[in-house]
Amino acid sequence: MAEKVKDATVHLDMFIDGEWAPASNGEVMNVYNPATGEVGSTVPKGTAGDLNAAVDSAKKGLEVWRGMHGAERARIMYRVAQAMRDNADELARLESLNGGGSIGGALHTINEVAARRMEYFAGMADKILGDTFVAPDEYFIYTLREPKGVTGHIIPWNGPLWTGSRSIAPALAAGNSLVVKPSREAPLSLLKLAEIAYEAGLPKGVMNVVTGPGGEVGDALTSHPDVAAIYFTGSGATGKRVLEMASTNFAYSVMELGGKSPNIVFADADIEPALYGALWGIFANAGQICVAGSRLLVEEAIHDEFVERLAELARGLRIGGPDREADMGPLISEKQRKSVMSYIEAGMNEAELVVGGKIPEDPSLQGGYFVEPTIFDDVPTDAKVAQEEIFGPVLVVTPFKEMDEAIAIANDSDFGLASAVWTSNIKKAHVVSQRLEAAQVYVNHYFSAGFEVTRTPYKASGFGHSEGAESISEYLNTKAVSIKMGE
Ligand code: NAD
């Protein structure tokens, strides 16, 4: 058994070929608890050789998994989903230890997103159909939809079970085997998931999880000639490297990258929910959410009062780790905090600081990587803080006069991941939704209600179908078989 608890730290090994495995060179790496700044866990510092072993195992697993009837794959996936629910407390503890978020939030992710996705795609495993075309006296043509093969899944540190299950569940339903590479900051919950899935009946080698430095293990995965497809969630900078390496073997790639999402509040909106939408849109998970509403556009007629009330709510947020009743947790690492603080410094020269802007002074928070909820107002649209993804609790506010101006500001971004519009005018809601360049538009709420519908990122936020039934096509090849008819 891989788990040892020593000096209050948790250790999990890698999960390769149906068993726990240390790094082949025996090395481990520290994973810091962001709420305390102490080492919270250790995992193997895997190597390119370990990654190759995982791919070898996945090749064998593939033969078993793809050969099964879809109904049998579905049955196993339903058992995995149930096992996730049965082990939700343990998964949540590990996710929260790594990410610093609340246990309640992690439980919600596990039960309402990760296990649900497993069930949703389990239901598709025996409904993967092809097409037929008949040209009388000429050809009978049909298509076969086949798994891509060994698939690589590269997962970021923010919500590993949330982001991970998005590609893991459809990949399994389609009959692929997996090599998963979690982030070095948050590997535990995905390691545990591999064991849970194996014990629930997933055959050996179908899901392997390899930890290690992103550069070495990541490059080994993306350039491996036997890896047919890469599903990457992370930053644009790493995404470019992944594409470069994947191109060596023309591996199929799907990219889920960053965002700088506009949250547009019109004067005719129901103000109370809009205020809370703006607040949680940016301060949930300390702003470390790809679809965070990090740019707030407020119509001039209500701007001053809206920002004042929002600042008041932000001042009242309780900061702290999962061990206390907190509204906002830490950033993931000291490196991330430094990056966020440097953006705040840039913002001081570009706009008016309304609230926050500092590391909290509370002595009990000193070890962790906390930053105060921060709001800048009157931010020019070309400011660095208005254009770049900060990935922290920093909101930039820009006033606008009318709808066309709001849409122009909203679309003046390299990114196109999410957006929101708050209005009581149904026509305006539809018009703005159609004109926004983003994969999602939330109307009178923030954050998507569900994953049952497919979306595709715009611009530098990536490409490929994600979520919903349509996304299963990202995990399948389509083969056309044509049979000559007639004599
Ligand atoms: P990151 O790009 O630093 O890392 C992502 C993953 O890539 C990690 O597992 C990392 O170890 C790995 N990696 C590093 N070098 C690699 C290499 N050479 N080859 C292969 N893999 C390598 O991103 P992060 O800091 O972990 O996450 C934050 C970013 O992720 C933000 O930009 C955020 O917007 C984005 N994100 C996007 C979505 C989405 O759905 N679009 C969801 C969550 C996060």
Coordinates of C-alpha atoms and ligand atoms in Angstrom, one line a residue:
M1 CA 0.0 0.0 0.0
A2 CA 1.4 3.3 -1.0
E3 CA -0.1 5.6 1.6
K4 CA 2.1 6.3 4.6
V5 CA 1.5 9.2 7.0
K6 CA 4.6 10.5 8.5
D7 CA 5.1 13.8 10.4
A8 CA 1.6 14.8 9.3
T9 CA 2.4 14.4 5.6
V10 CA 0.7 12.1 3.2
H11 CA 2.6 10.0 0.7
L12 CA 1.0 8.4 -2.3
D13 CA 3.0 6.5 -5.0
M14 CA 2.3 6.6 -8.7
F15 CA -0.4 4.2 -10.0
I16 CA 1.0 2.1 -12.9
D17 CA -0.2 -1.2 -14.3
G18 CA -2.8 -1.7 -11.5
E19 CA -0.4 -1.1 -8.6
W20 CA 1.3 1.5 -6.6
A21 CA 4.8 2.3 -7.9
P22 CA 7.6 4.5 -6.5
A23 CA 9.9 6.4 -8.9
S24 CA 12.3 4.0 -10.6
N25 CA 15.2 6.0 -9.1
G26 CA 13.5 6.2 -5.7
E27 CA 13.2 10.0 -5.6
V28 CA 10.3 11.8 -4.1
M29 CA 9.1 15.4 -4.3
N30 CA 7.5 17.6 -1.8
V31 CA 4.0 19.0 -2.3
Y32 CA 3.3 22.1 -0.2
N33 CA 0.1 22.7 1.8
P34 CA -0.9 26.2 0.5
A35 CA -2.8 27.0 3.6
T36 CA 0.3 26.6 5.9
G37 CA 3.3 26.7 3.6
E38 CA 4.5 23.4 5.1
V39 CA 5.1 20.2 3.2
G40 CA 1.7 18.6 3.2
S41 CA 2.5 15.5 1.1
T42 CA 5.1 13.8 -1.0
V43 CA 4.8 11.9 -4.3
P44 CA 7.4 10.1 -6.5
K45 CA 9.6 12.3 -8.7
G46 CA 8.8 10.1 -11.7
T47 CA 11.1 10.0 -14.7
A48 CA 10.7 9.6 -18.5
G49 CA 11.4 5.9 -17.9
D50 CA 8.5 5.7 -15.5
L51 CA 6.3 7.4 -18.0
N52 CA 7.3 4.9 -20.7
A53 CA 6.4 2.1 -18.3
A54 CA 2.9 3.6 -17.9
V55 CA 2.5 3.8 -21.7
D56 CA 3.5 0.2 -22.0
S57 CA 0.9 -0.7 -19.4
A58 CA -1.7 1.4 -21.1
K59 CA -1.1 -0.4 -24.4
K60 CA -1.9 -3.7 -22.7
G61 CA -4.9 -2.2 -20.9
L62 CA -6.2 -0.8 -24.2
E63 CA -6.5 -4.3 -25.7
V64 CA -8.7 -5.4 -22.8
W65 CA -10.8 -2.3 -22.5
R66 CA -11.5 -1.6 -26.2
G67 CA -12.4 -5.3 -26.7
M68 CA -15.1 -5.1 -24.1
H69 CA -18.8 -4.7 -25.0
G70 CA -19.8 -1.1 -24.4
A71 CA -22.4 -2.2 -21.9
E72 CA -19.7 -3.9 -19.9
R73 CA -17.5 -0.7 -20.0
A74 CA -20.6 1.2 -18.8
R75 CA -21.3 -1.2 -15.9
I76 CA -17.7 -0.7 -14.7
M77 CA -17.8 3.0 -15.1
Y78 CA -21.0 3.2 -13.0
R79 CA -19.2 1.1 -10.3
V80 CA -16.3 3.6 -10.5
A81 CA -18.8 6.5 -10.0
Q82 CA -20.3 4.8 -7.0
A83 CA -16.9 4.1 -5.6
M84 CA -16.0 7.8 -6.0
R85 CA -19.1 8.7 -4.0
D86 CA -18.3 6.1 -1.3
N87 CA -14.8 7.5 -1.0
A88 CA -15.8 11.1 -1.4
D89 CA -14.5 12.1 2.1
E90 CA -11.1 10.7 1.4
L91 CA -10.9 12.2 -2.1
A92 CA -12.0 15.6 -0.7
R93 CA -9.4 15.5 2.1
L94 CA -6.7 14.9 -0.4
E95 CA -8.0 17.6 -2.9
S96 CA -8.3 20.1 -0.1
L97 CA -4.8 19.3 1.3
N98 CA -3.2 20.0 -2.0
G99 CA -5.4 22.9 -3.2
G100 CA -6.2 24.7 0.1
G101 CA -9.9 24.9 -0.8
S102 CA -12.7 23.9 1.5
I103 CA -13.7 20.3 2.1
G104 CA -17.3 21.2 1.2
G105 CA -16.3 22.6 -2.2
A106 CA -14.2 19.5 -2.9
L107 CA -17.2 17.2 -1.9
H108 CA -19.4 19.2 -4.3
T109 CA -16.9 18.7 -7.1
I110 CA -16.7 14.9 -6.5
N111 CA -20.4 14.2 -6.1
E112 CA -21.9 16.7 -8.5
V113 CA -19.3 16.9 -11.2
A114 CA -16.6 14.1 -11.3
A115 CA -18.8 11.2 -10.3
R116 CA -21.7 12.6 -12.4
R117 CA -19.5 12.9 -15.4
M118 CA -18.5 9.2 -15.0
E119 CA -22.2 8.3 -14.9
Y120 CA -23.1 10.6 -17.8
F121 CA -20.4 9.1 -20.1
A122 CA -21.0 5.6 -18.8
G123 CA -24.5 6.0 -20.3
M124 CA -22.8 6.7 -23.7
A125 CA -20.4 3.7 -23.7
D126 CA -23.0 1.5 -25.4
K127 CA -24.4 4.2 -27.7
I128 CA -21.4 4.9 -29.9
L129 CA -22.8 4.4 -33.4
G130 CA -21.6 4.9 -36.9
D131 CA -23.3 6.0 -40.1
T132 CA -24.4 4.1 -43.2
F133 CA -24.7 5.3 -46.8
V134 CA -26.1 3.1 -49.6
A135 CA -25.7 3.9 -53.3
P136 CA -27.8 1.2 -55.0
D137 CA -25.8 -1.0 -57.4
E138 CA -22.6 0.9 -56.4
Y139 CA -21.4 0.9 -52.8
F140 CA -22.6 0.2 -49.3
I141 CA -20.6 2.4 -47.0
Y142 CA -20.6 2.4 -43.2
T143 CA -18.4 4.0 -40.5
L144 CA -16.8 2.4 -37.5
R145 CA -16.1 4.6 -34.5
E146 CA -13.0 3.3 -32.7
P147 CA -11.1 4.5 -29.6
K148 CA -8.1 6.6 -30.4
G149 CA -5.8 4.4 -28.4
V150 CA -3.5 5.3 -25.5
T151 CA -4.5 8.8 -24.5
G152 CA -2.5 11.4 -22.4
H153 CA -4.3 13.6 -19.9
I154 CA -2.4 16.6 -18.5
I155 CA -4.1 18.2 -15.6
P156 CA -3.6 21.6 -13.8
W157 CA -3.6 22.1 -10.1
N158 CA -6.9 24.0 -9.8
G159 CA -9.6 21.4 -9.1
P160 CA -7.8 18.3 -10.4
L161 CA -10.9 16.1 -10.1
W162 CA -13.0 18.8 -11.8
T163 CA -10.6 19.3 -14.7
G164 CA -9.4 15.7 -14.8
S165 CA -12.9 14.0 -15.0
R166 CA -13.7 16.2 -18.0
S167 CA -11.5 14.1 -20.2
I168 CA -11.0 10.9 -18.2
A169 CA -14.8 10.0 -18.3
P170 CA -15.4 10.4 -22.0
A171 CA -12.0 8.8 -22.8
L172 CA -13.0 5.7 -20.8
A173 CA -16.5 5.5 -22.3
A174 CA -15.0 5.6 -25.8
G175 CA -12.7 2.6 -25.0
N176 CA -9.4 4.4 -24.7
S177 CA -6.7 3.7 -22.1
L178 CA -5.1 6.5 -20.1
V179 CA -1.9 7.9 -18.8
V180 CA -2.7 10.9 -16.5
K181 CA -0.1 13.5 -15.5
P182 CA -1.3 15.6 -12.6
S183 CA 0.3 18.9 -11.7
R184 CA 3.1 18.6 -9.2
E185 CA 1.2 21.0 -6.9
A186 CA -1.9 18.8 -6.7
P187 CA -1.4 15.2 -7.6
L188 CA -3.0 13.3 -4.6
S189 CA -6.7 13.1 -5.6
L190 CA -6.0 11.8 -9.1
L191 CA -3.6 9.2 -7.7
K192 CA -6.3 8.0 -5.3
L193 CA -8.9 8.0 -8.1
A194 CA -6.8 5.6 -10.1
E195 CA -6.7 3.1 -7.1
I196 CA -10.5 3.6 -6.5
A197 CA -11.2 3.0 -10.2
Y198 CA -9.0 -0.1 -10.3
E199 CA -10.7 -1.6 -7.1
A200 CA -14.1 -0.9 -8.7
G201 CA -13.2 -3.1 -11.6
L202 CA -11.3 -0.9 -14.2
P203 CA -8.9 -3.4 -15.7
K204 CA -5.2 -3.2 -15.1
G205 CA -3.4 -0.6 -17.2
V206 CA -6.5 1.3 -18.3
M207 CA -5.8 4.2 -16.0
N208 CA -2.2 5.0 -15.0
V209 CA -1.1 8.1 -13.1
V210 CA 2.5 9.3 -13.3
T211 CA 3.8 12.2 -11.1
G212 CA 7.0 14.1 -11.7
P213 CA 8.4 17.3 -13.1
G214 CA 6.1 18.8 -15.8
G215 CA 9.0 19.3 -18.2
E216 CA 10.5 15.8 -18.1
V217 CA 7.4 13.6 -17.6
G218 CA 5.2 15.9 -19.7
D219 CA 7.6 16.0 -22.6
A220 CA 8.0 12.2 -22.4
L221 CA 4.2 11.8 -22.6
T222 CA 3.5 14.3 -25.3
S223 CA 6.3 13.1 -27.6
H224 CA 5.7 9.4 -27.0
P225 CA 5.1 7.7 -30.4
D226 CA 2.5 5.3 -28.9
V227 CA 0.3 8.1 -27.4
A228 CA -2.4 8.8 -29.9
A229 CA -4.0 11.9 -28.4
I230 CA -3.3 14.5 -25.7
Y231 CA -6.0 16.3 -23.7
F232 CA -4.4 19.3 -22.1
T233 CA -5.8 21.7 -19.5
G234 CA -3.5 24.5 -18.4
S235 CA -1.8 27.7 -19.4
G236 CA -1.2 28.9 -22.9
A237 CA 2.5 28.9 -22.4
T238 CA 2.6 25.2 -21.5
G239 CA 0.0 24.5 -24.1
K240 CA 2.3 25.7 -26.9
R241 CA 5.0 23.4 -25.6
V242 CA 2.6 20.5 -25.6
L243 CA 1.5 21.2 -29.1
E244 CA 5.1 21.4 -30.3
M245 CA 6.0 18.1 -28.8
A246 CA 2.7 16.4 -29.9
S247 CA 3.4 17.5 -33.4
T248 CA 6.5 15.3 -33.5
N249 CA 4.1 12.3 -33.9
F250 CA 1.1 14.2 -35.0
A251 CA -0.8 13.2 -31.9
Y252 CA -4.3 14.5 -31.8
S253 CA -4.7 17.4 -29.3
V254 CA -7.4 19.1 -27.4
M255 CA -6.5 22.3 -25.6
E256 CA -8.3 23.9 -22.6
L257 CA -6.4 27.0 -21.8
G258 CA -6.7 30.3 -19.8
G259 CA -9.3 33.0 -19.7
K260 CA -10.0 36.6 -18.9
S261 CA -13.7 36.5 -18.8
P262 CA -16.0 39.6 -19.0
N263 CA -18.9 39.9 -16.6
I264 CA -21.3 42.6 -17.9
V265 CA -23.8 44.3 -15.6
F266 CA -26.4 46.5 -17.3
A267 CA -28.3 49.2 -15.3
D268 CA -31.5 47.3 -15.7
A269 CA -30.2 44.2 -14.0
D270 CA -31.5 42.8 -10.7
I271 CA -28.7 44.3 -8.7
E272 CA -28.5 42.1 -5.7
P273 CA -27.8 38.8 -7.5
A274 CA -25.5 40.7 -9.9
L275 CA -23.4 41.9 -6.9
Y276 CA -23.0 38.3 -5.6
G277 CA -22.3 37.0 -9.1
A278 CA -19.5 39.6 -9.5
L279 CA -18.2 38.8 -6.0
W280 CA -18.1 35.0 -6.3
G281 CA -17.2 35.1 -10.0
I282 CA -13.8 36.4 -9.1
F283 CA -13.2 35.4 -5.4
A284 CA -14.4 31.8 -5.5
N285 CA -11.2 29.6 -5.1
A286 CA -9.3 32.9 -4.8
G287 CA -9.7 33.6 -8.5
Q288 CA -8.0 30.4 -9.5
I289 CA -10.7 29.3 -11.9
C290 CA -10.2 29.3 -15.6
V291 CA -13.7 30.8 -16.2
A292 CA -13.4 33.4 -13.3
G293 CA -15.2 36.6 -14.1
S294 CA -12.0 38.7 -13.8
R295 CA -13.2 41.7 -15.9
L296 CA -16.3 43.4 -14.5
L297 CA -18.0 45.8 -17.0
V298 CA -20.6 48.0 -15.3
E299 CA -23.0 50.5 -17.0
E300 CA -22.2 54.0 -16.0
A301 CA -25.6 54.8 -14.5
I302 CA -25.1 52.3 -11.7
H303 CA -21.3 52.1 -11.7
D304 CA -20.4 54.1 -8.6
E305 CA -22.9 52.5 -6.3
F306 CA -22.3 49.0 -7.6
V307 CA -18.5 49.2 -7.1
E308 CA -19.0 50.7 -3.6
R309 CA -21.3 47.9 -2.5
L310 CA -19.1 45.2 -4.1
A311 CA -16.0 46.6 -2.3
E312 CA -17.9 46.4 0.9
L313 CA -18.7 42.7 0.3
A314 CA -15.1 42.0 -0.6
R315 CA -13.9 43.6 2.6
G316 CA -16.1 41.3 4.5
L317 CA -14.8 38.1 3.1
R318 CA -13.1 35.8 5.6
I319 CA -9.7 34.6 4.5
G320 CA -8.3 31.3 5.7
G321 CA -7.5 27.6 5.0
P322 CA -9.9 24.7 5.1
D323 CA -9.5 24.3 8.8
R324 CA -11.6 27.4 9.5
E325 CA -14.8 28.9 8.3
A326 CA -13.3 30.9 5.4
D327 CA -14.9 32.4 2.3
M328 CA -11.6 32.6 0.4
G329 CA -8.6 30.3 0.6
P330 CA -4.9 30.6 -0.4
L331 CA -3.2 30.7 -3.7
I332 CA -1.6 27.5 -4.7
S333 CA 2.1 28.4 -4.2
E334 CA 4.5 31.1 -3.2
K335 CA 5.4 31.4 -6.9
Q336 CA 1.8 32.0 -7.8
R337 CA 1.4 34.6 -5.0
K338 CA 4.5 36.4 -6.3
S339 CA 3.1 36.5 -9.8
V340 CA -0.3 37.8 -8.5
M341 CA 1.5 40.5 -6.3
S342 CA 3.4 41.7 -9.4
Y343 CA 0.2 42.1 -11.3
I344 CA -1.2 44.1 -8.3
E345 CA 1.9 46.3 -8.5
A346 CA 1.3 46.9 -12.2
G347 CA -2.4 47.6 -11.5
M348 CA -1.4 50.4 -9.0
N349 CA 0.2 52.3 -11.9
E350 CA -2.7 51.7 -14.3
A351 CA -5.9 52.1 -12.3
E352 CA -7.5 53.0 -9.0
L353 CA -7.2 50.5 -6.2
V354 CA -10.5 50.2 -4.4
V355 CA -9.9 47.4 -2.0
G356 CA -7.2 44.9 -1.0
G357 CA -3.9 44.8 -2.8
K358 CA -1.9 43.3 0.0
I359 CA -0.9 40.1 1.8
P360 CA -3.2 39.8 4.8
E361 CA -1.6 40.9 8.1
D362 CA -3.4 38.4 10.3
P363 CA -0.5 36.5 12.1
S364 CA -2.4 33.2 11.9
L365 CA -2.3 33.3 8.1
Q366 CA 1.4 34.0 7.8
G367 CA 2.5 30.6 6.6
G368 CA 0.0 30.3 3.8
Y369 CA -0.1 31.9 0.4
F370 CA -2.9 34.3 1.0
V371 CA -3.7 37.6 -0.8
E372 CA -6.5 40.0 0.0
P373 CA -9.5 40.2 -2.3
T374 CA -8.5 43.0 -4.6
I375 CA -10.5 45.3 -6.8
F376 CA -9.2 47.9 -9.3
D377 CA -11.6 50.5 -10.8
D378 CA -11.6 52.6 -13.9
V379 CA -9.2 50.2 -15.6
P380 CA -8.3 51.1 -19.2
T381 CA -9.1 48.1 -21.5
D382 CA -5.5 48.0 -22.7
A383 CA -4.0 47.8 -19.2
K384 CA -1.9 44.8 -18.4
V385 CA -4.2 43.8 -15.6
A386 CA -7.2 44.0 -18.0
Q387 CA -5.6 41.9 -20.7
E388 CA -3.5 39.2 -19.0
E389 CA -4.8 36.2 -17.0
I390 CA -3.8 36.9 -13.3
F391 CA -5.3 33.7 -11.9
G392 CA -5.8 35.2 -8.4
P393 CA -8.3 37.3 -6.5
V394 CA -7.9 40.4 -8.5
L395 CA -10.9 42.0 -10.2
V396 CA -10.6 44.8 -12.8
V397 CA -13.7 47.1 -13.3
T398 CA -14.4 49.2 -16.4
P399 CA -17.4 51.4 -16.8
F400 CA -19.3 51.5 -20.1
K401 CA -22.0 53.8 -21.6
E402 CA -24.1 51.5 -23.8
M403 CA -24.4 48.0 -25.2
D404 CA -22.1 48.2 -28.2
E405 CA -19.3 49.6 -26.1
A406 CA -19.8 46.9 -23.6
I407 CA -19.5 44.2 -26.3
A408 CA -16.5 45.8 -27.8
I409 CA -14.7 46.0 -24.5
A410 CA -15.7 42.4 -23.7
N411 CA -14.4 41.1 -27.0
D412 CA -11.2 43.1 -26.8
S413 CA -9.3 40.1 -25.4
D414 CA -7.0 37.4 -26.6
F415 CA -9.2 34.9 -24.6
G416 CA -12.6 33.5 -25.2
L417 CA -13.5 31.1 -22.5
A418 CA -16.5 32.4 -20.6
S419 CA -18.6 35.6 -20.2
A420 CA -21.7 36.8 -18.3
V421 CA -24.5 39.3 -18.9
W422 CA -26.8 40.6 -16.2
T423 CA -30.0 42.3 -17.5
S424 CA -33.7 42.1 -17.1
N425 CA -34.2 42.8 -20.8
I426 CA -34.6 39.4 -22.6
K427 CA -33.8 40.8 -26.0
K428 CA -30.6 42.4 -24.8
A429 CA -29.6 39.1 -23.1
H430 CA -29.9 37.3 -26.4
V431 CA -28.2 39.9 -28.6
V432 CA -25.3 40.2 -26.3
S433 CA -25.0 36.4 -25.9
Q434 CA -24.8 36.1 -29.7
R435 CA -22.1 38.7 -30.1
L436 CA -19.8 37.7 -27.3
E437 CA -16.7 35.8 -28.4
A438 CA -16.6 33.1 -25.7
A439 CA -17.3 29.4 -25.2
Q440 CA -20.0 30.1 -22.6
V441 CA -22.3 33.0 -21.7
Y442 CA -24.0 33.0 -18.3
V443 CA -27.1 35.1 -18.2
N444 CA -28.1 36.4 -14.8
H445 CA -25.8 34.0 -13.0
Y446 CA -22.1 33.2 -12.9
F447 CA -20.6 29.8 -13.5
S448 CA -22.2 27.2 -15.7
A449 CA -25.2 25.3 -14.5
G450 CA -24.1 22.0 -16.0
F451 CA -21.8 20.0 -18.2
E452 CA -24.4 18.3 -20.3
V453 CA -23.9 20.6 -23.3
T454 CA -20.8 20.9 -25.4
R455 CA -18.8 24.1 -25.9
T456 CA -15.6 25.0 -27.7
P457 CA -13.1 27.6 -26.5
Y458 CA -12.6 30.7 -28.6
K459 CA -9.3 32.4 -29.5
A460 CA -6.3 31.8 -27.1
S461 CA -8.5 29.8 -24.7
G462 CA -7.9 26.7 -26.7
F463 CA -9.7 24.4 -29.1
G464 CA -11.8 21.2 -29.2
H465 CA -15.2 20.1 -28.0
S466 CA -15.5 19.8 -24.3
E467 CA -18.4 18.5 -22.1
G468 CA -21.7 17.1 -23.3
A469 CA -22.5 14.3 -25.7
E470 CA -20.8 15.8 -28.7
S471 CA -17.4 15.8 -26.9
I472 CA -17.2 12.0 -27.2
S473 CA -16.1 12.5 -30.8
E474 CA -12.8 14.0 -29.5
Y475 CA -12.0 10.5 -28.1
L476 CA -12.9 8.5 -31.2
N477 CA -11.6 7.9 -34.7
T478 CA -14.0 7.4 -37.5
K479 CA -13.2 4.8 -40.1
A480 CA -15.2 4.5 -43.4
V481 CA -15.7 1.0 -44.8
S482 CA -17.0 0.9 -48.4
I483 CA -18.2 -2.4 -50.0
K484 CA -18.6 -2.6 -53.7
M485 CA -22.1 -3.9 -54.6
G486 CA -23.4 -5.3 -57.8
E487 CA -22.0 -8.3 -59.7
Ligands
NAD1 P1 0.4 24.9 -16.3 O1 0.3 25.2 -17.8 O2 1.5 25.5 -15.6 O3 0.4 23.3 -16.0 C1 -0.6 22.5 -16.5 C2 0.0 21.1 -16.5 O4 1.0 21.0 -17.5 C3 0.6 20.6 -15.2 O5 0.2 19.2 -15.0 C4 2.1 20.7 -15.5 O6 2.9 19.9 -14.7 C5 2.1 20.3 -17.0 N1 3.3 20.6 -17.7 C6 4.3 21.5 -17.4 N2 5.2 21.4 -18.4 C7 4.8 20.5 -19.3 C8 5.4 20.0 -20.5 N3 6.6 20.4 -21.0 N4 4.7 19.0 -21.1 C9 3.5 18.6 -20.7 N5 3.0 19.0 -19.5 C10 3.6 20.0 -18.8 O7 -1.0 25.4 -15.7 P2 -1.4 25.5 -14.2 O8 -0.6 26.7 -13.6 O9 -1.3 24.2 -13.5 O10 -2.9 25.8 -14.3 C11 -3.4 27.1 -14.4 C12 -3.8 27.4 -15.9 O11 -4.7 26.4 -16.3 C13 -4.5 28.7 -16.1 O12 -4.0 29.3 -17.2 C14 -6.0 28.3 -16.2 O13 -6.8 29.2 -16.9 C15 -5.8 27.0 -16.9 N6 -7.0 26.2 -16.8 C16 -7.9 26.1 -17.8 C17 -9.1 25.4 -17.7 C18 -10.0 25.3 -18.8 O14 -11.0 24.5 -18.7 N7 -9.9 26.0 -19.9 C19 -9.3 24.8 -16.5 C20 -8.5 24.9 -15.4 C21 -7.3 25.6 -15.6

